[in-house]
XYZ file of C-alpha atoms in Angstrom:
726
model
C 51.760 43.187 139.603
C 50.537 46.746 140.290
C 48.522 48.471 138.163
C 49.826 51.849 136.928
C 46.271 54.694 136.212
C 46.695 56.296 132.919
C 45.446 59.778 132.437
C 43.939 60.186 129.096
C 42.702 63.270 127.378
C 40.040 62.300 124.458
C 39.714 65.383 122.402
C 36.452 64.193 119.959
C 33.240 66.068 118.979
C 31.482 62.989 117.715
C 29.166 61.662 120.586
C 29.321 57.775 118.913
C 33.194 57.716 118.588
C 33.577 59.265 122.268
C 31.580 56.595 123.516
C 33.001 53.860 121.537
C 36.388 54.612 123.009
C 35.171 54.461 126.728
C 33.923 51.182 126.009
C 36.766 49.969 124.346
C 39.027 51.214 127.316
C 36.544 49.485 129.785
C 36.733 46.035 128.381
C 40.291 45.672 128.366
C 40.811 42.789 131.227
C 44.395 44.252 132.382
C 45.395 44.456 136.221
C 48.454 46.123 135.039
C 46.424 48.623 132.868
C 43.850 51.096 134.547
C 42.839 54.742 133.105
C 41.203 58.024 134.007
C 39.524 59.681 130.951
C 38.803 62.800 130.261
C 36.773 63.790 127.059
C 36.237 67.172 125.508
C 34.742 68.407 122.317
C 36.590 71.259 121.405
C 40.026 71.871 120.807
C 40.074 75.077 122.501
C 38.280 73.064 125.548
C 41.702 70.782 125.311
C 43.885 73.666 125.426
C 42.855 74.950 128.190
C 42.402 71.806 129.930
C 46.186 70.922 129.220
C 46.991 74.281 130.482
C 46.040 73.546 133.818
C 46.243 69.280 133.939
C 48.838 66.948 133.116
C 47.933 63.922 131.236
C 49.700 60.805 130.141
C 48.290 60.488 126.529
C 46.055 62.605 124.023
C 43.701 60.711 122.023
C 43.382 63.473 119.424
C 40.738 64.127 116.208
C 42.158 65.980 113.559
C 38.345 67.205 112.590
C 37.089 69.714 115.538
C 34.295 72.127 115.349
C 36.685 74.814 115.842
C 40.036 73.414 114.042
C 40.598 71.300 111.278
C 43.154 69.140 109.646
C 47.089 68.898 110.456
C 46.876 72.409 112.260
C 44.760 70.964 115.144
C 47.768 68.829 115.901
C 50.192 71.468 115.666
C 48.140 73.386 118.398
C 47.930 70.726 120.505
C 51.720 69.837 120.225
C 52.583 72.962 120.595
C 50.762 73.483 123.714
C 52.020 69.879 125.344
C 55.212 68.825 123.268
C 56.141 66.198 126.157
C 53.109 64.369 126.447
C 52.546 61.410 123.541
C 49.561 62.037 121.145
C 47.399 59.370 119.222
C 45.738 60.611 116.176
C 42.221 59.197 115.601
C 41.605 59.496 112.114
C 38.750 58.941 109.361
C 39.644 56.459 106.704
C 39.732 59.756 104.511
C 41.989 61.139 106.588
C 44.616 58.945 107.126
C 47.239 61.111 104.759
C 46.713 63.738 107.418
C 47.418 61.274 110.692
C 50.486 60.228 108.618
C 51.943 63.668 108.434
C 51.201 64.347 112.064
C 53.443 61.126 112.846
C 56.073 62.524 111.234
C 55.562 65.872 112.961
C 55.777 64.146 116.323
C 52.681 62.131 116.975
C 53.416 58.473 118.375
C 50.828 56.842 116.439
C 47.347 57.030 114.938
C 44.471 54.653 114.291
C 41.805 54.686 112.060
C 38.268 54.951 113.202
C 36.301 51.744 112.673
C 39.470 49.324 112.510
C 40.240 49.648 116.259
C 38.982 47.313 119.025
C 40.299 47.632 122.417
C 43.143 45.492 122.632
C 44.980 47.671 119.369
C 43.597 51.246 121.432
C 45.598 49.268 124.933
C 48.711 48.632 122.694
C 48.883 51.792 121.083
C 48.404 53.934 124.142
C 50.956 51.702 126.255
C 53.444 51.927 123.267
C 52.573 55.522 123.058
C 53.786 56.557 126.888
C 56.358 54.075 126.427
C 58.029 55.438 123.128
C 57.431 58.372 125.008
C 59.321 58.363 127.809
C 62.260 56.366 125.511
C 62.185 59.826 123.598
C 62.242 61.663 126.738
C 65.148 59.651 128.067
C 66.991 59.709 125.035
C 66.678 63.566 124.914
C 67.830 64.278 128.315
C 70.726 61.688 127.675
C 71.426 63.340 124.797
C 71.311 67.067 126.514
C 73.513 65.540 129.301
C 76.212 64.685 126.699
C 75.992 67.845 124.758
C 76.189 69.602 127.985
C 79.167 67.391 129.271
C 81.033 67.762 125.549
C 80.555 71.048 125.699
C 82.122 71.433 129.402
C 85.085 69.604 128.230
C 88.655 71.484 127.834
C 89.347 69.397 124.756
C 88.406 69.920 121.579
C 85.742 67.180 120.429
C 85.086 66.509 116.999
C 83.334 64.368 114.245
C 84.094 64.502 110.561
C 82.372 62.435 107.836
C 84.151 59.942 105.612
C 85.364 62.927 103.112
C 86.994 64.631 105.773
C 84.491 67.399 106.685
C 83.542 68.572 110.027
C 79.875 67.728 110.886
C 80.414 68.257 114.717
C 82.946 70.702 117.001
C 82.527 71.555 120.260
C 82.857 74.668 122.284
C 86.701 74.200 123.125
C 87.262 74.962 119.483
C 86.831 78.964 120.596
C 90.132 78.196 121.908
C 91.532 78.640 118.136
C 89.561 81.770 117.834
C 86.734 80.484 115.733
C 82.883 79.348 116.109
C 81.871 75.876 116.126
C 79.201 77.042 113.438
C 82.468 78.568 111.107
C 84.224 74.996 111.188
C 81.093 72.752 110.882
C 81.243 71.561 106.892
C 84.696 72.597 106.004
C 87.797 70.085 105.952
C 90.025 69.455 108.846
C 93.075 70.553 106.702
C 91.380 74.305 106.930
C 92.645 74.262 110.705
C 95.925 72.608 109.973
C 99.487 73.343 109.512
C 100.040 72.370 105.639
C 102.793 70.219 106.450
C 101.107 68.257 108.681
C 98.175 68.014 107.133
C 100.011 65.969 104.358
C 101.630 63.232 107.041
C 98.303 62.821 108.718
C 95.536 62.392 105.801
C 94.787 58.822 105.486
C 95.247 59.008 101.395
C 98.599 60.859 101.426
C 100.077 58.802 104.638
C 99.062 55.294 103.644
C 100.156 55.920 99.895
C 103.812 56.752 101.612
C 103.391 53.707 103.869
C 102.765 51.175 100.908
C 105.509 52.888 98.757
C 108.223 50.328 99.016
C 110.939 52.943 97.865
C 110.491 55.149 101.096
C 111.878 52.511 103.820
C 108.631 53.755 106.128
C 107.474 50.798 108.004
C 106.083 52.805 110.747
C 101.736 52.194 110.660
C 101.192 56.279 110.180
C 98.734 57.578 112.893
C 95.552 59.632 110.883
C 93.442 62.575 111.903
C 90.668 60.926 109.601
C 91.334 57.469 111.187
C 88.771 54.497 109.988
C 90.159 52.014 112.497
C 88.828 51.459 115.622
C 89.797 49.762 119.170
C 93.659 48.676 119.794
C 94.429 50.223 116.287
C 92.617 53.625 116.639
C 95.083 56.662 116.363
C 96.381 57.510 120.144
C 98.740 60.556 120.912
C 99.220 61.763 117.120
C 100.680 65.456 117.629
C 99.526 68.168 114.921
C 99.930 71.872 114.611
C 96.755 73.792 114.513
C 95.864 77.108 113.553
C 94.656 80.151 116.103
C 93.292 82.929 115.023
C 94.052 85.714 117.546
C 91.502 88.356 118.435
C 93.710 91.228 118.484
C 94.377 91.400 114.741
C 97.917 90.023 115.198
C 99.609 87.586 113.073
C 98.235 84.131 113.797
C 99.999 81.412 115.107
C 100.150 77.545 114.915
C 99.795 75.488 118.739
C 100.306 71.947 119.351
C 97.308 69.758 119.843
C 97.495 66.023 120.554
C 94.872 63.849 118.872
C 93.047 60.760 119.934
C 90.611 59.287 116.763
C 88.360 56.366 116.148
C 86.395 55.200 113.462
C 82.607 55.950 113.572
C 80.285 52.966 112.349
C 76.734 51.799 111.962
C 75.163 48.296 111.330
C 72.623 47.489 108.947
C 70.054 46.119 110.320
C 69.705 42.277 109.506
C 73.442 41.910 108.275
C 76.600 42.031 110.289
C 78.392 44.872 107.726
C 79.454 48.073 109.142
C 78.867 51.205 107.269
C 81.738 53.732 107.770
C 79.877 57.290 108.983
C 83.567 59.131 109.796
C 85.784 59.949 112.411
C 85.196 60.822 116.196
C 87.999 62.306 118.168
C 89.459 64.392 121.230
C 92.065 66.917 120.571
C 93.953 68.168 123.726
C 95.884 71.515 123.721
C 99.928 70.420 124.603
C 101.533 73.836 123.537
C 102.192 74.591 127.205
C 104.089 70.951 126.874
C 105.907 71.659 123.957
C 107.349 74.412 125.025
C 108.236 73.037 128.190
C 110.182 70.102 126.749
C 111.800 72.657 124.092
C 112.823 74.870 127.273
C 114.305 71.286 128.449
C 115.708 70.872 125.124
C 117.424 74.099 125.152
C 119.115 73.982 128.515
C 119.668 70.271 127.647
C 121.543 70.909 124.346
C 121.984 74.562 123.820
C 124.363 77.019 125.280
C 122.458 79.767 127.909
C 124.441 82.692 126.600
C 125.043 82.258 123.049
C 122.105 79.849 122.130
C 124.513 77.420 120.002
C 124.959 73.904 120.239
C 126.624 72.846 123.758
C 129.166 70.615 124.385
C 126.954 67.413 124.336
C 125.077 68.124 120.904
C 127.999 68.941 119.220
C 129.859 65.647 120.601
C 126.668 63.864 119.214
C 127.029 65.729 115.762
C 130.652 64.605 115.762
C 129.385 61.175 116.243
C 126.550 61.087 113.596
C 129.141 62.566 111.261
C 132.038 60.308 111.937
C 129.248 57.341 111.499
C 128.273 58.470 108.049
C 131.808 59.715 106.637
C 133.300 56.404 107.807
C 130.833 54.975 105.344
C 131.772 57.081 102.389
C 135.370 57.005 103.400
C 135.461 60.750 103.616
C 137.591 63.590 105.587
C 135.850 65.857 108.100
C 137.276 68.461 109.960
C 137.171 69.858 113.795
C 138.221 73.610 114.627
C 138.822 74.565 118.157
C 138.705 78.244 118.968
C 139.839 80.115 121.840
C 139.152 83.961 122.106
C 142.717 85.948 123.012
C 142.741 87.960 126.120
C 139.079 87.811 126.833
C 139.435 87.100 130.355
C 141.047 90.800 130.352
C 137.148 91.679 128.963
C 135.446 90.150 131.558
C 138.037 91.631 134.590
C 137.900 95.193 133.370
C 134.168 95.583 131.655
C 132.332 92.969 134.017
C 130.881 89.617 132.514
C 127.478 91.060 131.242
C 129.964 93.203 128.551
C 131.654 89.984 128.339
C 128.096 87.599 127.846
C 127.357 90.624 124.871
C 130.388 89.756 123.291
C 130.395 86.218 123.597
C 126.759 86.702 122.088
C 128.579 88.799 119.047
C 131.160 86.570 118.336
C 128.777 83.618 117.921
C 126.784 85.533 115.550
C 130.109 86.476 113.112
C 131.209 82.402 113.632
C 127.555 81.458 112.434
C 128.289 83.453 109.338
C 131.580 82.084 108.474
C 130.216 78.607 108.215
C 128.686 76.555 105.320
C 125.657 74.747 105.381
C 125.797 71.339 107.298
C 128.422 72.973 109.416
C 128.078 73.217 113.122
C 129.537 76.015 115.242
C 129.044 75.141 119.024
C 130.207 77.091 122.434
C 132.614 74.585 124.796
C 132.477 76.901 127.640
C 133.999 80.195 128.663
C 135.431 81.648 125.745
C 136.102 78.234 123.957
C 134.062 77.438 120.713
C 134.260 74.685 118.587
C 133.546 74.016 114.561
C 132.407 70.800 112.958
C 132.968 70.724 109.117
C 131.436 67.516 108.424
C 132.094 67.738 104.570
C 135.583 68.448 103.367
C 137.716 67.476 100.318
C 141.156 68.373 101.540
C 142.475 70.391 104.330
C 142.363 73.872 102.167
C 138.755 73.692 102.948
C 138.796 73.729 106.626
C 141.899 76.799 106.009
C 139.415 78.706 104.372
C 137.037 78.744 107.146
C 139.718 79.284 109.316
C 140.762 82.465 107.587
C 137.413 83.755 107.067
C 136.688 83.255 111.210
C 140.211 85.348 111.684
C 138.749 88.485 109.377
C 135.609 88.617 110.508
C 136.742 88.146 114.805
C 139.440 90.922 113.951
C 136.842 93.485 113.081
C 136.167 96.047 116.202
C 133.548 94.829 118.443
C 130.924 97.871 119.891
C 129.172 96.472 122.902
C 127.631 98.351 125.486
C 129.707 101.972 124.204
C 132.874 100.019 124.227
C 134.798 99.123 121.294
C 136.477 95.989 121.917
C 139.036 94.512 119.496
C 139.494 91.128 119.936
C 141.322 88.146 118.023
C 140.824 84.451 118.019
C 143.366 81.126 118.029
C 142.551 78.381 115.943
C 143.492 74.846 116.210
C 142.468 72.504 113.518
C 142.269 68.365 113.741
C 141.561 66.492 110.388
C 139.558 63.158 110.612
C 141.289 60.239 109.616
C 144.857 61.769 110.031
C 144.609 63.560 113.286
C 142.226 60.920 115.308
C 139.622 58.278 114.365
C 137.188 58.956 117.140
C 135.579 62.161 119.047
C 137.772 62.491 122.061
C 140.946 62.179 119.890
C 139.614 64.503 117.441
C 138.835 67.543 119.935
C 142.234 66.756 122.144
C 143.997 67.270 118.949
C 142.263 70.188 117.720
C 142.833 71.698 121.171
C 146.311 71.130 120.999
C 146.828 72.763 118.025
C 144.737 75.530 119.552
C 147.098 76.015 122.253
C 150.031 76.337 119.657
C 148.598 78.680 117.723
C 148.232 80.870 121.081
C 151.760 80.375 121.920
C 152.764 81.746 118.248
C 151.150 84.877 119.379
C 147.444 84.242 118.859
C 145.267 85.699 116.060
C 145.891 82.771 113.791
C 145.596 79.208 112.975
C 148.018 75.792 113.213
C 147.111 72.502 112.196
C 147.864 69.478 114.581
C 151.210 67.332 114.260
C 152.258 64.975 116.509
C 155.532 67.039 117.434
C 152.746 69.678 119.048
C 151.790 67.190 121.776
C 154.809 66.854 123.308
C 155.264 71.379 123.504
C 151.629 71.461 124.590
C 152.114 68.987 127.040
C 154.679 71.077 128.840
C 152.329 73.844 128.960
C 149.129 72.054 130.602
C 151.737 70.627 132.815
C 152.492 74.192 133.116
C 148.858 75.278 133.814
C 148.454 72.576 136.137
C 151.414 73.163 138.043
C 151.012 77.126 138.240
C 148.099 77.000 140.332
C 149.922 75.245 142.903
C 153.282 77.565 142.383
C 152.357 80.294 145.265
C 151.527 77.866 147.453
C 154.979 75.690 147.368
C 156.397 79.377 147.503
C 158.299 78.541 143.775
C 158.352 82.173 142.499
C 161.194 84.484 143.666
C 161.849 88.082 142.667
C 165.315 89.441 140.514
C 166.123 93.019 140.369
C 168.119 94.598 137.780
C 169.548 98.127 138.136
C 168.647 100.673 136.510
C 171.577 103.564 136.288
C 171.854 107.051 135.760
C 174.408 107.323 132.617
C 176.077 110.364 133.804
C 177.156 109.263 136.964
C 176.728 104.940 136.784
C 175.262 104.804 139.948
C 171.879 102.777 140.381
C 168.855 105.269 140.642
C 166.218 102.202 140.043
C 165.508 98.350 140.139
C 162.934 96.841 137.847
C 161.480 93.638 139.712
C 161.774 90.708 137.205
C 159.649 87.316 138.162
C 161.571 83.917 137.965
C 159.927 80.546 138.658
C 161.740 77.769 139.749
C 159.598 74.803 139.428
C 160.606 71.872 141.793
C 161.039 69.466 138.538
C 161.127 71.641 135.338
C 163.907 73.901 136.941
C 164.303 77.333 136.106
C 161.220 78.662 133.906
C 161.519 82.222 132.499
C 158.747 84.504 132.613
C 158.493 84.349 128.399
C 157.284 80.546 128.904
C 154.890 81.188 132.113
C 153.586 84.295 131.798
C 150.996 83.783 128.733
C 149.933 80.518 130.406
C 149.610 82.580 133.709
C 147.295 85.191 131.690
C 145.524 82.392 129.689
C 144.720 80.796 132.767
C 144.079 83.869 134.325
C 146.554 83.037 137.417
C 148.392 85.949 136.472
C 146.214 88.249 138.935
C 146.529 86.448 142.199
C 150.472 85.866 140.837
C 150.493 89.635 140.545
C 149.403 90.058 143.596
C 152.063 88.274 145.136
C 154.703 89.888 143.342
C 153.437 93.544 144.084
C 153.448 92.703 147.762
C 156.741 91.281 147.698
C 158.488 94.456 145.815
C 156.874 96.409 148.169
C 158.054 94.528 151.621
C 161.621 94.631 150.025
C 161.515 98.105 149.125
C 160.517 98.963 152.948
C 163.415 96.296 153.769
C 166.065 98.695 152.075
C 164.102 101.949 153.490
C 164.420 100.490 157.437
C 168.313 99.227 156.552
C 169.189 103.165 155.770
C 169.884 102.320 152.098
C 170.137 105.022 149.265
C 166.233 105.757 148.262
C 165.890 104.133 144.957
C 162.789 103.599 142.846
C 161.307 100.181 142.378
C 159.955 99.421 139.010
C 157.371 96.376 138.543
C 155.959 95.578 134.988
C 151.876 95.462 135.504
C 150.129 92.880 133.020
C 147.589 94.422 130.775
C 145.188 91.262 132.650
C 145.715 93.161 136.425
C 145.734 96.457 135.068
C 142.293 96.044 133.753
C 141.193 94.118 136.766
C 138.533 95.931 139.129
C 139.616 95.391 141.961
C 143.263 96.745 141.158
C 143.280 99.926 143.157
C 142.087 98.500 146.353
C 145.057 96.167 145.905
C 147.629 98.579 145.884
C 146.222 100.640 148.657
C 146.135 97.719 150.594
C 149.661 96.531 149.706
C 151.030 99.606 150.269
C 149.189 100.363 153.718
C 150.402 96.626 154.704
C 153.887 96.797 153.805
C 154.509 100.800 155.046
C 156.392 101.009 151.382
C 156.656 104.530 150.443
C 154.191 105.124 147.193
C 157.017 107.862 145.656
C 159.642 105.172 145.407
C 157.260 102.583 143.563
C 156.813 102.819 139.540
C 154.164 100.374 137.890
C 155.013 99.732 134.227
C 152.242 99.168 131.729
C 152.733 98.594 127.984
C 152.223 101.011 125.502
C 148.991 98.783 123.932
C 147.663 98.339 127.488
C 147.482 102.377 128.119
C 146.118 102.972 124.938
C 143.216 100.271 125.599
C 139.867 101.755 126.734
C 141.209 105.227 127.201
C 138.741 106.795 129.602
C 138.839 103.556 131.808
C 142.683 104.052 131.602
C 142.480 107.745 132.238
C 140.664 107.325 135.309
C 142.718 104.772 136.817
C 145.901 105.743 135.813
C 144.948 109.429 137.719
C 143.962 107.371 141.038
C 147.595 105.961 140.724
C 149.110 109.020 140.543
C 146.681 110.288 143.446
C 148.540 107.424 145.578
C 151.894 109.258 144.571
C 153.107 105.883 142.693
C 155.347 106.781 139.635
C 153.622 105.526 136.296
C 155.806 104.237 133.070
C 155.055 103.526 129.762
C 157.013 100.289 128.714
C 158.409 99.169 125.139
C 157.056 102.629 124.022
C 157.468 102.871 120.089
C 156.133 99.854 119.669
C 152.234 100.348 120.087
C 150.146 102.508 118.339
C 149.841 105.594 120.964
C 147.958 108.750 120.321
C 150.480 111.821 121.753
C 147.118 113.510 122.924
C 146.216 110.512 125.106
C 150.027 110.068 126.240
C 150.005 113.834 126.837
C 147.155 113.998 128.811
C 148.435 110.615 130.895
C 149.860 111.440 134.315
C 153.237 109.251 133.231
C 156.623 109.771 134.765
C 158.704 107.467 132.849
C 159.302 106.320 128.919
C 161.205 103.214 128.388
C 162.319 102.659 124.926
C 162.384 98.962 124.156
C 165.110 96.762 123.762
C 164.462 96.138 119.643
C 165.135 100.028 119.425
C 168.358 100.198 121.344
C 169.512 97.263 119.594
C 169.395 99.153 116.388
C 171.652 101.819 117.524
C 175.140 102.289 115.501
C 173.539 99.890 113.123
C 170.330 101.682 111.525
C 169.967 105.076 111.039
C 166.454 104.893 111.079
C 166.167 103.668 114.275
C 168.317 106.191 115.652
C 166.427 108.597 114.573
C 163.104 107.130 116.342
C 165.223 106.932 119.325
C 166.176 110.908 118.992
C 162.554 111.786 118.725
C 161.518 109.532 121.725
C 164.161 111.469 123.806
C 163.094 114.838 122.396
C 159.839 114.150 122.889
C 159.858 112.960 126.675
C 161.988 115.925 127.453
C 159.514 118.001 126.193
C 156.978 116.525 128.020
C 158.766 116.458 131.146
C 158.779 112.690 131.071
C 161.944 110.923 132.407
C 163.840 108.262 129.754
C 165.264 104.702 130.188
C 166.455 102.896 127.900
C 166.532 99.066 128.047
C 168.566 96.074 126.947
C 171.709 98.141 126.373
C 174.280 95.834 125.795
C 177.200 97.888 124.165
C 179.540 101.068 124.649
C 178.122 102.162 121.489
C 174.880 102.068 122.481
C 175.635 103.661 125.716
C 177.835 106.524 124.154
C 174.855 107.215 121.724
C 172.243 107.591 124.774
C 174.472 109.921 126.702
C 175.037 112.292 123.678
C 171.230 112.442 122.769
C 170.762 113.072 126.990
C 168.814 109.857 127.528
C 169.326 109.835 131.640
C 168.785 106.025 132.416
C 169.802 102.913 130.880
C 169.570 99.050 132.175
C 171.056 96.277 130.427
C 173.554 93.593 130.580
C 176.485 95.994 129.816
C 176.070 96.882 133.502
C 174.150 94.047 135.263
C 172.257 91.410 134.584
C 169.086 90.891 136.691
C 170.395 89.701 140.886
C 169.068 88.336 143.568
C 168.031 91.315 146.602
C 170.909 89.872 148.651
C 173.617 91.224 145.633
C 171.637 94.381 144.701
C 171.540 95.130 148.590
C 175.424 94.882 148.542
C 175.407 97.043 145.691
C 173.528 99.689 147.258
C 175.007 99.585 150.960
C 178.671 99.860 148.713
C 176.836 103.009 146.389
C 178.558 101.182 143.634
C 179.236 102.772 140.551
C 179.071 100.791 137.115
C 181.672 103.523 135.194
C 185.414 103.612 136.039
C 186.843 106.469 137.063
């Protein structure tokens, strides 16, 4: 066994005691223990030696010529704090020696009561203990550095829940470790979470049979260890912001375990507190929330989407079936929303949807759900109602709120909605049936003119099924070439000769037969098919007009009704330009009719587009004049060539003096504005006589001719037909 040379510094002023120490050391017969001893008699000499040399142990007498008492120890300890010190004291100085041990000395020996064996053991143990303490200190320093480097918050709390240690990662919460030590953990925790994870409160709830709680709670002040310890506890902690702005709560995940010590000589453990690690999971929670938002909420309006709405209905049905109650599903569709998108763009359309969503949310009761199903369709779930009148009350409130004008990006928009209502259990017992029947009722409300609500009835299914067939078939009607055009002559009331024709669209469906515009045009507008259909019709009318021109027939005006969706369409002007160029139709013979209501919508846009149409040489007519609410100042500033008196006014001639006065006023106003006037829907000679008397230049209607195929109209033109008898 190798011998270890131990360097010993003896600081002793008594020569006899110094000699005795040397003799005792020399008598030690241990091949593993050898020594090299240096002896000094003064403290100053010893301190000087220690400043220049390293020793393994110091044997120190506290009573020296230049120092006495405990101060002697302190000076040596200060000079060489890492070297073990064994105090040599007289019997009377034992109290001082004990104090030295308490302050860092490894041991003390009483002179006169020491032999070589005891001295060797004391020196060896002092060196070994110092080594162990050094290793422990280094280990503690490594542990401390490691703990301080960890980005997670490491903490310990005592049995009362008070922090006893927190690492530097706590600064991520805007506070220093020393600010938190001594405070209860609830000081940094969201009040709601503090009550859930506090040991006494959580266990009290767990033991309370009335709560029905079966899951063992996760605790912040955990006492359990091993497999039963708390793992993955999510809590919200307070973050103090340095810039003075409002503080915030952020999410942390906690893993915690009880901390125990054992009593010497006993198997009993003493609970010291809790040790835990807290990891910031705020970013993860934000990502989860974003995924949740994308999965269950609409990106435009922030409302629940179709998936979440179905889930809400499912839960409500499960509850209401147990209670034998009622619920209602409302299906909403904005009337003519596509017109907003086509004329003002999707950015304005999306903003309108957001504002509509806000208004819908303000119409609901606590517990109701508003969702966006897609496009301009919304749904409402009324999970608790007593009778269908409750659903009607909500529907009426929605109609009233939505009817108020919207101001979006400088545009004042008026929008209405059609609402369908389906009731549980009368109109369906499952999700799909309720949604389908509410949708059917909504279509019926829309067919009735919109801006109203309808309850589902079984009779509606038959009507709406035809509409749904029509929706699907409309998309293929152009490809199948099922559309055709009839032309109704417009005659001069003085000569009876044709001065123009109005193009009227017809649909010869391969199964449904002849479908009139009053039935399929609203469907085409609702599905957006009105745009490609109108494009086709414009092209067909211009091709026909060019053919009649080329055949040398009398030059007559060709009029075509322009749906408001198409007039507000952004590519409207390019389409007209292209069709005129492709067909070679003379622009001066083309007249486009728009309704009075369409003319008054978005006045600035309308004025610009009408001026562009006029610049092409194309004529413009206002259809069904007098039915809408036009502004005379706007009317006079528009480049309008013709006013058409609506059929409802013409039918009042000879039967309603009030209507006759309106017709007279329209004719006089048009003449003053240098506009042409056409009366629509003339059926009787009395009506014709009235129009002649008040100098209405032109008329059309069944009195003269019903809409006819192009070949028949062509024959009339070639024969220069007059509809008046000579």
